[in-house]
Amino acid sequence: MMAFFKSIAVVALAAQSVSGHYIFQALAKGANTKGTPYQYVRHNTNMNSPVTDLSSNDLRCNAGGATGGSTSTLALNAGDTFTFSLDQAVYHQGPVSLYMSKAPSTAAAADGSGDWFKIYDWGPNFSGGQAQWTMTGTYTGTIPRCIPSGEYLLRIQSLAIHNPGATPQWYVSCGQIKVSGGGSTNPSPTVKIPGAFKASDPGYTANIYNNFRSYTVPGPAVFTC
């Protein structure tokens, strides 16, 4: 009987330890729309656990996300809106960003080792006297109108910096998209992942509980047409 109660306690503690974790599991066309989990988003193999190693290739598309597997590719036009949705709302404070990387051939075959450019940041809003983060269950973005047509990896990341002094956590997913009706602008600046984020970045090391009045989201500047 004692062993039974110990087992229950272990299960409860394990559930508690991941209760604040989350995963971007669906991608859909349109604003504030919820898609089918893992239809257009690569399926990860670490449940809803974060990536914490800045040198890991898992920073690209999460653990298990190096290839498309059975993931479908979503057709979008340049200028279309799209929405990533989660299994539960973002729970940890920190920025959320959107990145894209043009696939050499198909999005399903891309491993994320190419060039990435950032298309949006959700950083903190300090207008109310203290930092307010966008912590929600859906994040809507727009495909830049001027980028070349073709297939892309569409990446979303949440950087959790809620625990100063501990290793920040990355919650990452990649969707697969095919862009039509694009332009001829080659986006810049571009970065490699891993490599885009440093342990010395102010946005990576920030203490959000001590004199927190400004913030720079890690990574490159946002590309706009």
PDB file of C-alpha atoms in Angstrom:
ATOM      1  CA  MET A   1       0.000   0.000   0.000  1.00  0.00           C
ATOM      2  CA  MET A   2       2.821   2.396   0.876  1.00  0.00           C
ATOM      3  CA  ALA A   3       4.424   1.706  -2.530  1.00  0.00           C
ATOM      4  CA  PHE A   4       1.095   2.531  -4.194  1.00  0.00           C
ATOM      5  CA  PHE A   5       0.868   5.937  -2.504  1.00  0.00           C
ATOM      6  CA  LYS A   6       4.495   6.647  -3.382  1.00  0.00           C
ATOM      7  CA  SER A   7       3.697   5.908  -7.023  1.00  0.00           C
ATOM      8  CA  ILE A   8       0.746   8.291  -6.913  1.00  0.00           C
ATOM      9  CA  ALA A   9       2.969  10.985  -5.420  1.00  0.00           C
ATOM     10  CA  VAL A  10       5.580  10.550  -8.152  1.00  0.00           C
ATOM     11  CA  VAL A  11       2.939  10.823 -10.863  1.00  0.00           C
ATOM     12  CA  ALA A  12       1.479  13.941  -9.242  1.00  0.00           C
ATOM     13  CA  LEU A  13       4.878  15.598  -8.998  1.00  0.00           C
ATOM     14  CA  ALA A  14       5.636  14.775 -12.627  1.00  0.00           C
ATOM     15  CA  ALA A  15       2.335  16.253 -13.744  1.00  0.00           C
ATOM     16  CA  GLN A  16       2.986  19.365 -11.698  1.00  0.00           C
ATOM     17  CA  SER A  17       6.474  19.781 -13.173  1.00  0.00           C
ATOM     18  CA  VAL A  18       5.117  20.037 -16.723  1.00  0.00           C
ATOM     19  CA  SER A  19       1.881  21.873 -15.951  1.00  0.00           C
ATOM     20  CA  GLY A  20       3.408  25.179 -16.973  1.00  0.00           C
ATOM     21  CA  HIS A  21       4.801  23.800 -20.234  1.00  0.00           C
ATOM     22  CA  TYR A  22       3.141  24.163 -23.614  1.00  0.00           C
ATOM     23  CA  ILE A  23       3.638  23.338 -27.278  1.00  0.00           C
ATOM     24  CA  PHE A  24       2.723  25.127 -30.501  1.00  0.00           C
ATOM     25  CA  GLN A  25       0.953  22.224 -32.144  1.00  0.00           C
ATOM     26  CA  ALA A  26      -1.238  23.618 -34.936  1.00  0.00           C
ATOM     27  CA  LEU A  27      -1.014  26.029 -37.872  1.00  0.00           C
ATOM     28  CA  ALA A  28      -3.943  27.336 -39.904  1.00  0.00           C
ATOM     29  CA  LYS A  29      -4.710  29.961 -42.522  1.00  0.00           C
ATOM     30  CA  GLY A  30      -6.481  33.068 -41.220  1.00  0.00           C
ATOM     31  CA  ALA A  31      -6.502  35.161 -38.076  1.00  0.00           C
ATOM     32  CA  ASN A  32      -7.214  33.588 -34.694  1.00  0.00           C
ATOM     33  CA  THR A  33      -8.006  30.229 -36.256  1.00  0.00           C
ATOM     34  CA  LYS A  34      -7.226  26.880 -34.665  1.00  0.00           C
ATOM     35  CA  GLY A  35      -6.012  24.131 -36.945  1.00  0.00           C
ATOM     36  CA  THR A  36      -5.639  20.398 -36.593  1.00  0.00           C
ATOM     37  CA  PRO A  37      -2.743  19.462 -34.302  1.00  0.00           C
ATOM     38  CA  TYR A  38       0.351  18.391 -36.246  1.00  0.00           C
ATOM     39  CA  GLN A  39      -1.308  18.594 -39.651  1.00  0.00           C
ATOM     40  CA  TYR A  40       1.029  21.368 -40.808  1.00  0.00           C
ATOM     41  CA  VAL A  41       3.319  21.497 -37.757  1.00  0.00           C
ATOM     42  CA  ARG A  42       6.169  19.032 -37.370  1.00  0.00           C
ATOM     43  CA  HIS A  43       5.596  16.596 -34.545  1.00  0.00           C
ATOM     44  CA  ASN A  44       8.163  16.887 -31.757  1.00  0.00           C
ATOM     45  CA  THR A  45       9.412  13.976 -29.670  1.00  0.00           C
ATOM     46  CA  ASN A  46       9.930  15.697 -26.291  1.00  0.00           C
ATOM     47  CA  MET A  47       6.249  16.125 -25.397  1.00  0.00           C
ATOM     48  CA  ASN A  48       5.934  19.745 -24.184  1.00  0.00           C
ATOM     49  CA  SER A  49       9.423  20.051 -22.725  1.00  0.00           C
ATOM     50  CA  PRO A  50      11.573  23.050 -23.656  1.00  0.00           C
ATOM     51  CA  VAL A  51      14.935  23.183 -25.423  1.00  0.00           C
ATOM     52  CA  THR A  52      17.638  24.745 -23.245  1.00  0.00           C
ATOM     53  CA  ASP A  53      20.883  24.196 -25.203  1.00  0.00           C
ATOM     54  CA  LEU A  54      21.877  27.193 -27.353  1.00  0.00           C
ATOM     55  CA  SER A  55      24.138  24.997 -29.489  1.00  0.00           C
ATOM     56  CA  SER A  56      21.551  22.326 -30.226  1.00  0.00           C
ATOM     57  CA  ASN A  57      20.013  21.815 -33.663  1.00  0.00           C
ATOM     58  CA  ASP A  58      16.751  21.240 -31.772  1.00  0.00           C
ATOM     59  CA  LEU A  59      16.507  25.040 -31.532  1.00  0.00           C
ATOM     60  CA  ARG A  60      15.462  25.018 -35.186  1.00  0.00           C
ATOM     61  CA  CYS A  61      12.269  22.982 -35.091  1.00  0.00           C
ATOM     62  CA  ASN A  62      12.340  21.273 -31.673  1.00  0.00           C
ATOM     63  CA  ALA A  63      13.410  17.750 -30.798  1.00  0.00           C
ATOM     64  CA  GLY A  64      12.325  15.349 -33.527  1.00  0.00           C
ATOM     65  CA  GLY A  65      11.526  18.171 -35.943  1.00  0.00           C
ATOM     66  CA  ALA A  66      14.512  17.908 -38.292  1.00  0.00           C
ATOM     67  CA  THR A  67      12.383  16.473 -41.103  1.00  0.00           C
ATOM     68  CA  GLY A  68       8.791  16.743 -42.197  1.00  0.00           C
ATOM     69  CA  GLY A  69       7.852  13.113 -41.843  1.00  0.00           C
ATOM     70  CA  SER A  70       4.112  12.859 -42.508  1.00  0.00           C
ATOM     71  CA  THR A  71       3.562  16.618 -42.025  1.00  0.00           C
ATOM     72  CA  SER A  72       1.508  18.308 -44.751  1.00  0.00           C
ATOM     73  CA  THR A  73       2.403  21.674 -46.288  1.00  0.00           C
ATOM     74  CA  LEU A  74      -0.061  24.560 -45.976  1.00  0.00           C
ATOM     75  CA  ALA A  75      -0.723  26.654 -49.085  1.00  0.00           C
ATOM     76  CA  LEU A  76      -0.634  30.402 -48.429  1.00  0.00           C
ATOM     77  CA  ASN A  77      -0.414  33.516 -50.572  1.00  0.00           C
ATOM     78  CA  ALA A  78       2.044  36.279 -49.871  1.00  0.00           C
ATOM     79  CA  GLY A  79       0.185  38.711 -47.605  1.00  0.00           C
ATOM     80  CA  ASP A  80      -2.035  36.025 -46.059  1.00  0.00           C
ATOM     81  CA  THR A  81      -2.523  35.784 -42.327  1.00  0.00           C
ATOM     82  CA  PHE A  82      -1.885  32.577 -40.428  1.00  0.00           C
ATOM     83  CA  THR A  83      -2.261  31.424 -36.838  1.00  0.00           C
ATOM     84  CA  PHE A  84      -0.262  29.125 -34.592  1.00  0.00           C
ATOM     85  CA  SER A  85      -2.222  27.622 -31.693  1.00  0.00           C
ATOM     86  CA  LEU A  86      -1.094  25.752 -28.602  1.00  0.00           C
ATOM     87  CA  ASP A  87      -2.244  22.898 -26.419  1.00  0.00           C
ATOM     88  CA  GLN A  88      -2.550  25.495 -23.643  1.00  0.00           C
ATOM     89  CA  ALA A  89      -1.850  29.214 -23.517  1.00  0.00           C
ATOM     90  CA  VAL A  90       1.725  30.421 -23.136  1.00  0.00           C
ATOM     91  CA  TYR A  91       2.341  30.287 -19.409  1.00  0.00           C
ATOM     92  CA  HIS A  92       5.849  31.698 -18.952  1.00  0.00           C
ATOM     93  CA  GLN A  93       6.850  35.330 -19.347  1.00  0.00           C
ATOM     94  CA  GLY A  94       9.123  36.183 -22.260  1.00  0.00           C
ATOM     95  CA  PRO A  95       9.041  37.146 -25.939  1.00  0.00           C
ATOM     96  CA  VAL A  96       7.436  35.207 -28.783  1.00  0.00           C
ATOM     97  CA  SER A  97       8.885  35.485 -32.294  1.00  0.00           C
ATOM     98  CA  LEU A  98       8.161  34.280 -35.830  1.00  0.00           C
ATOM     99  CA  TYR A  99      10.870  33.198 -38.286  1.00  0.00           C
ATOM    100  CA  MET A 100      10.934  31.894 -41.854  1.00  0.00           C
ATOM    101  CA  SER A 101      13.510  29.921 -43.852  1.00  0.00           C
ATOM    102  CA  LYS A 102      13.214  29.214 -47.582  1.00  0.00           C
ATOM    103  CA  ALA A 103      13.529  25.530 -48.349  1.00  0.00           C
ATOM    104  CA  PRO A 104      16.122  24.418 -50.924  1.00  0.00           C
ATOM    105  CA  SER A 105      13.473  22.155 -52.429  1.00  0.00           C
ATOM    106  CA  THR A 106      10.389  21.189 -50.436  1.00  0.00           C
ATOM    107  CA  ALA A 107       9.509  22.308 -46.940  1.00  0.00           C
ATOM    108  CA  ALA A 108       9.103  18.670 -45.918  1.00  0.00           C
ATOM    109  CA  ALA A 109      12.727  17.937 -46.835  1.00  0.00           C
ATOM    110  CA  ALA A 110      14.230  21.056 -45.231  1.00  0.00           C
ATOM    111  CA  ASP A 111      16.204  20.535 -42.023  1.00  0.00           C
ATOM    112  CA  GLY A 112      16.385  24.184 -40.967  1.00  0.00           C
ATOM    113  CA  SER A 113      20.127  24.504 -41.560  1.00  0.00           C
ATOM    114  CA  GLY A 114      19.633  27.336 -44.078  1.00  0.00           C
ATOM    115  CA  ASP A 115      19.172  31.050 -43.497  1.00  0.00           C
ATOM    116  CA  TRP A 116      16.412  32.298 -41.214  1.00  0.00           C
ATOM    117  CA  PHE A 117      14.805  35.740 -41.110  1.00  0.00           C
ATOM    118  CA  LYS A 118      12.499  37.122 -38.457  1.00  0.00           C
ATOM    119  CA  ILE A 119       9.074  38.483 -39.418  1.00  0.00           C
ATOM    120  CA  TYR A 120       7.570  39.436 -36.039  1.00  0.00           C
ATOM    121  CA  ASP A 121       8.263  39.881 -32.327  1.00  0.00           C
ATOM    122  CA  TRP A 122       5.829  39.969 -29.435  1.00  0.00           C
ATOM    123  CA  GLY A 123       7.912  41.778 -26.824  1.00  0.00           C
ATOM    124  CA  PRO A 124       6.844  43.374 -23.536  1.00  0.00           C
ATOM    125  CA  ASN A 125       4.637  46.461 -23.355  1.00  0.00           C
ATOM    126  CA  PHE A 126       5.787  48.872 -20.656  1.00  0.00           C
ATOM    127  CA  SER A 127       3.043  51.475 -21.108  1.00  0.00           C
ATOM    128  CA  GLY A 128       1.184  50.454 -17.953  1.00  0.00           C
ATOM    129  CA  GLY A 129       4.152  50.993 -15.660  1.00  0.00           C
ATOM    130  CA  GLN A 130       5.204  47.355 -15.671  1.00  0.00           C
ATOM    131  CA  ALA A 131       5.939  44.793 -18.368  1.00  0.00           C
ATOM    132  CA  GLN A 132       2.930  43.182 -19.982  1.00  0.00           C
ATOM    133  CA  TRP A 133       3.633  40.113 -22.129  1.00  0.00           C
ATOM    134  CA  THR A 134       1.431  38.647 -24.852  1.00  0.00           C
ATOM    135  CA  MET A 135       0.602  35.293 -23.263  1.00  0.00           C
ATOM    136  CA  THR A 136      -2.224  33.646 -25.173  1.00  0.00           C
ATOM    137  CA  GLY A 137      -3.308  30.439 -26.874  1.00  0.00           C
ATOM    138  CA  THR A 138      -3.060  31.721 -30.450  1.00  0.00           C
ATOM    139  CA  TYR A 139      -0.550  33.891 -32.302  1.00  0.00           C
ATOM    140  CA  THR A 140      -1.428  35.401 -35.680  1.00  0.00           C
ATOM    141  CA  GLY A 141       1.129  36.619 -38.216  1.00  0.00           C
ATOM    142  CA  THR A 142       1.298  37.699 -41.850  1.00  0.00           C
ATOM    143  CA  ILE A 143       3.399  36.352 -44.711  1.00  0.00           C
ATOM    144  CA  PRO A 144       5.464  39.280 -46.095  1.00  0.00           C
ATOM    145  CA  ARG A 145       4.125  40.274 -49.517  1.00  0.00           C
ATOM    146  CA  CYS A 146       7.519  40.853 -51.106  1.00  0.00           C
ATOM    147  CA  ILE A 147       9.314  37.561 -50.402  1.00  0.00           C
ATOM    148  CA  PRO A 148       9.878  35.085 -53.262  1.00  0.00           C
ATOM    149  CA  SER A 149       7.321  32.378 -53.860  1.00  0.00           C
ATOM    150  CA  GLY A 150       8.287  28.893 -52.786  1.00  0.00           C
ATOM    151  CA  GLU A 151       8.222  26.521 -49.856  1.00  0.00           C
ATOM    152  CA  TYR A 152       9.322  27.636 -46.409  1.00  0.00           C
ATOM    153  CA  LEU A 153       9.696  26.518 -42.848  1.00  0.00           C
ATOM    154  CA  LEU A 154       7.612  28.823 -40.662  1.00  0.00           C
ATOM    155  CA  ARG A 155       8.975  28.813 -37.128  1.00  0.00           C
ATOM    156  CA  ILE A 156       7.517  30.135 -33.872  1.00  0.00           C
ATOM    157  CA  GLN A 157       9.473  30.382 -30.629  1.00  0.00           C
ATOM    158  CA  SER A 158       8.621  31.346 -27.084  1.00  0.00           C
ATOM    159  CA  LEU A 159      11.609  32.269 -24.920  1.00  0.00           C
ATOM    160  CA  ALA A 160      10.713  31.746 -21.264  1.00  0.00           C
ATOM    161  CA  ILE A 161      12.769  34.002 -18.975  1.00  0.00           C
ATOM    162  CA  HIS A 162      10.507  33.730 -15.933  1.00  0.00           C
ATOM    163  CA  ASN A 163      13.171  32.257 -13.668  1.00  0.00           C
ATOM    164  CA  PRO A 164      16.266  34.539 -13.470  1.00  0.00           C
ATOM    165  CA  GLY A 165      19.426  32.668 -12.595  1.00  0.00           C
ATOM    166  CA  ALA A 166      18.176  29.468 -14.197  1.00  0.00           C
ATOM    167  CA  THR A 167      18.653  28.449 -17.824  1.00  0.00           C
ATOM    168  CA  PRO A 168      16.028  30.143 -20.059  1.00  0.00           C
ATOM    169  CA  GLN A 169      13.679  27.818 -21.901  1.00  0.00           C
ATOM    170  CA  TRP A 170      12.819  27.702 -25.602  1.00  0.00           C
ATOM    171  CA  TYR A 171       9.442  26.404 -26.791  1.00  0.00           C
ATOM    172  CA  VAL A 172       9.722  25.943 -30.546  1.00  0.00           C
ATOM    173  CA  SER A 173       7.697  24.531 -33.441  1.00  0.00           C
ATOM    174  CA  CYS A 174       8.002  24.603 -37.224  1.00  0.00           C
ATOM    175  CA  GLY A 175       5.176  24.659 -39.712  1.00  0.00           C
ATOM    176  CA  GLN A 176       5.537  23.836 -43.394  1.00  0.00           C
ATOM    177  CA  ILE A 177       4.110  26.290 -45.925  1.00  0.00           C
ATOM    178  CA  LYS A 178       4.068  26.925 -49.678  1.00  0.00           C
ATOM    179  CA  VAL A 179       3.918  30.633 -50.576  1.00  0.00           C
ATOM    180  CA  SER A 180       2.408  31.755 -53.881  1.00  0.00           C
ATOM    181  CA  GLY A 181       2.104  35.222 -55.427  1.00  0.00           C
ATOM    182  CA  GLY A 182       5.299  36.492 -53.837  1.00  0.00           C
ATOM    183  CA  GLY A 183       7.760  39.153 -54.913  1.00  0.00           C
ATOM    184  CA  SER A 184      11.475  39.353 -55.573  1.00  0.00           C
ATOM    185  CA  THR A 185      12.931  40.726 -52.320  1.00  0.00           C
ATOM    186  CA  ASN A 186      15.539  38.619 -50.585  1.00  0.00           C
ATOM    187  CA  PRO A 187      14.906  39.097 -46.846  1.00  0.00           C
ATOM    188  CA  SER A 188      17.631  40.439 -44.577  1.00  0.00           C
ATOM    189  CA  PRO A 189      19.164  40.254 -42.086  1.00  0.00           C
ATOM    190  CA  THR A 190      19.416  36.477 -41.913  1.00  0.00           C
ATOM    191  CA  VAL A 191      20.861  34.190 -39.251  1.00  0.00           C
ATOM    192  CA  LYS A 192      21.689  30.549 -38.676  1.00  0.00           C
ATOM    193  CA  ILE A 193      20.032  28.516 -35.938  1.00  0.00           C
ATOM    194  CA  PRO A 194      21.781  27.582 -33.737  1.00  0.00           C
ATOM    195  CA  GLY A 195      24.056  30.613 -33.678  1.00  0.00           C
ATOM    196  CA  ALA A 196      21.482  33.398 -33.682  1.00  0.00           C
ATOM    197  CA  PHE A 197      21.235  33.486 -29.896  1.00  0.00           C
ATOM    198  CA  LYS A 198      24.081  34.017 -27.426  1.00  0.00           C
ATOM    199  CA  ALA A 199      24.236  33.381 -23.690  1.00  0.00           C
ATOM    200  CA  SER A 200      25.350  37.007 -23.308  1.00  0.00           C
ATOM    201  CA  ASP A 201      22.350  38.519 -25.132  1.00  0.00           C
ATOM    202  CA  PRO A 202      20.630  41.026 -22.804  1.00  0.00           C
ATOM    203  CA  GLY A 203      17.262  39.626 -23.825  1.00  0.00           C
ATOM    204  CA  TYR A 204      18.405  36.160 -22.817  1.00  0.00           C
ATOM    205  CA  THR A 205      19.854  37.108 -19.439  1.00  0.00           C
ATOM    206  CA  ALA A 206      17.290  39.764 -18.404  1.00  0.00           C
ATOM    207  CA  ASN A 207      15.924  39.765 -14.864  1.00  0.00           C
ATOM    208  CA  ILE A 208      12.280  40.631 -15.323  1.00  0.00           C
ATOM    209  CA  TYR A 209      11.775  41.235 -11.576  1.00  0.00           C
ATOM    210  CA  ASN A 210      14.539  43.769 -10.947  1.00  0.00           C
ATOM    211  CA  ASN A 211      14.512  47.277 -12.468  1.00  0.00           C
ATOM    212  CA  PHE A 212      12.943  45.904 -15.639  1.00  0.00           C
ATOM    213  CA  ARG A 213      12.115  48.948 -17.804  1.00  0.00           C
ATOM    214  CA  SER A 214      13.341  48.037 -21.281  1.00  0.00           C
ATOM    215  CA  TYR A 215      13.947  44.909 -23.292  1.00  0.00           C
ATOM    216  CA  THR A 216      15.519  43.826 -26.598  1.00  0.00           C
ATOM    217  CA  VAL A 217      14.223  40.571 -28.055  1.00  0.00           C
ATOM    218  CA  PRO A 218      17.115  38.213 -28.919  1.00  0.00           C
ATOM    219  CA  GLY A 219      17.857  37.481 -32.546  1.00  0.00           C
ATOM    220  CA  PRO A 220      18.035  39.602 -35.697  1.00  0.00           C
ATOM    221  CA  ALA A 221      16.008  42.685 -36.507  1.00  0.00           C
ATOM    222  CA  VAL A 222      12.525  42.045 -37.887  1.00  0.00           C
ATOM    223  CA  PHE A 223      12.429  41.998 -41.695  1.00  0.00           C
ATOM    224  CA  THR A 224       9.723  44.082 -43.336  1.00  0.00           C
ATOM    225  CA  CYS A 225       8.940  44.715 -46.996  1.00  0.00           C
TER     226      CYS A 225
END
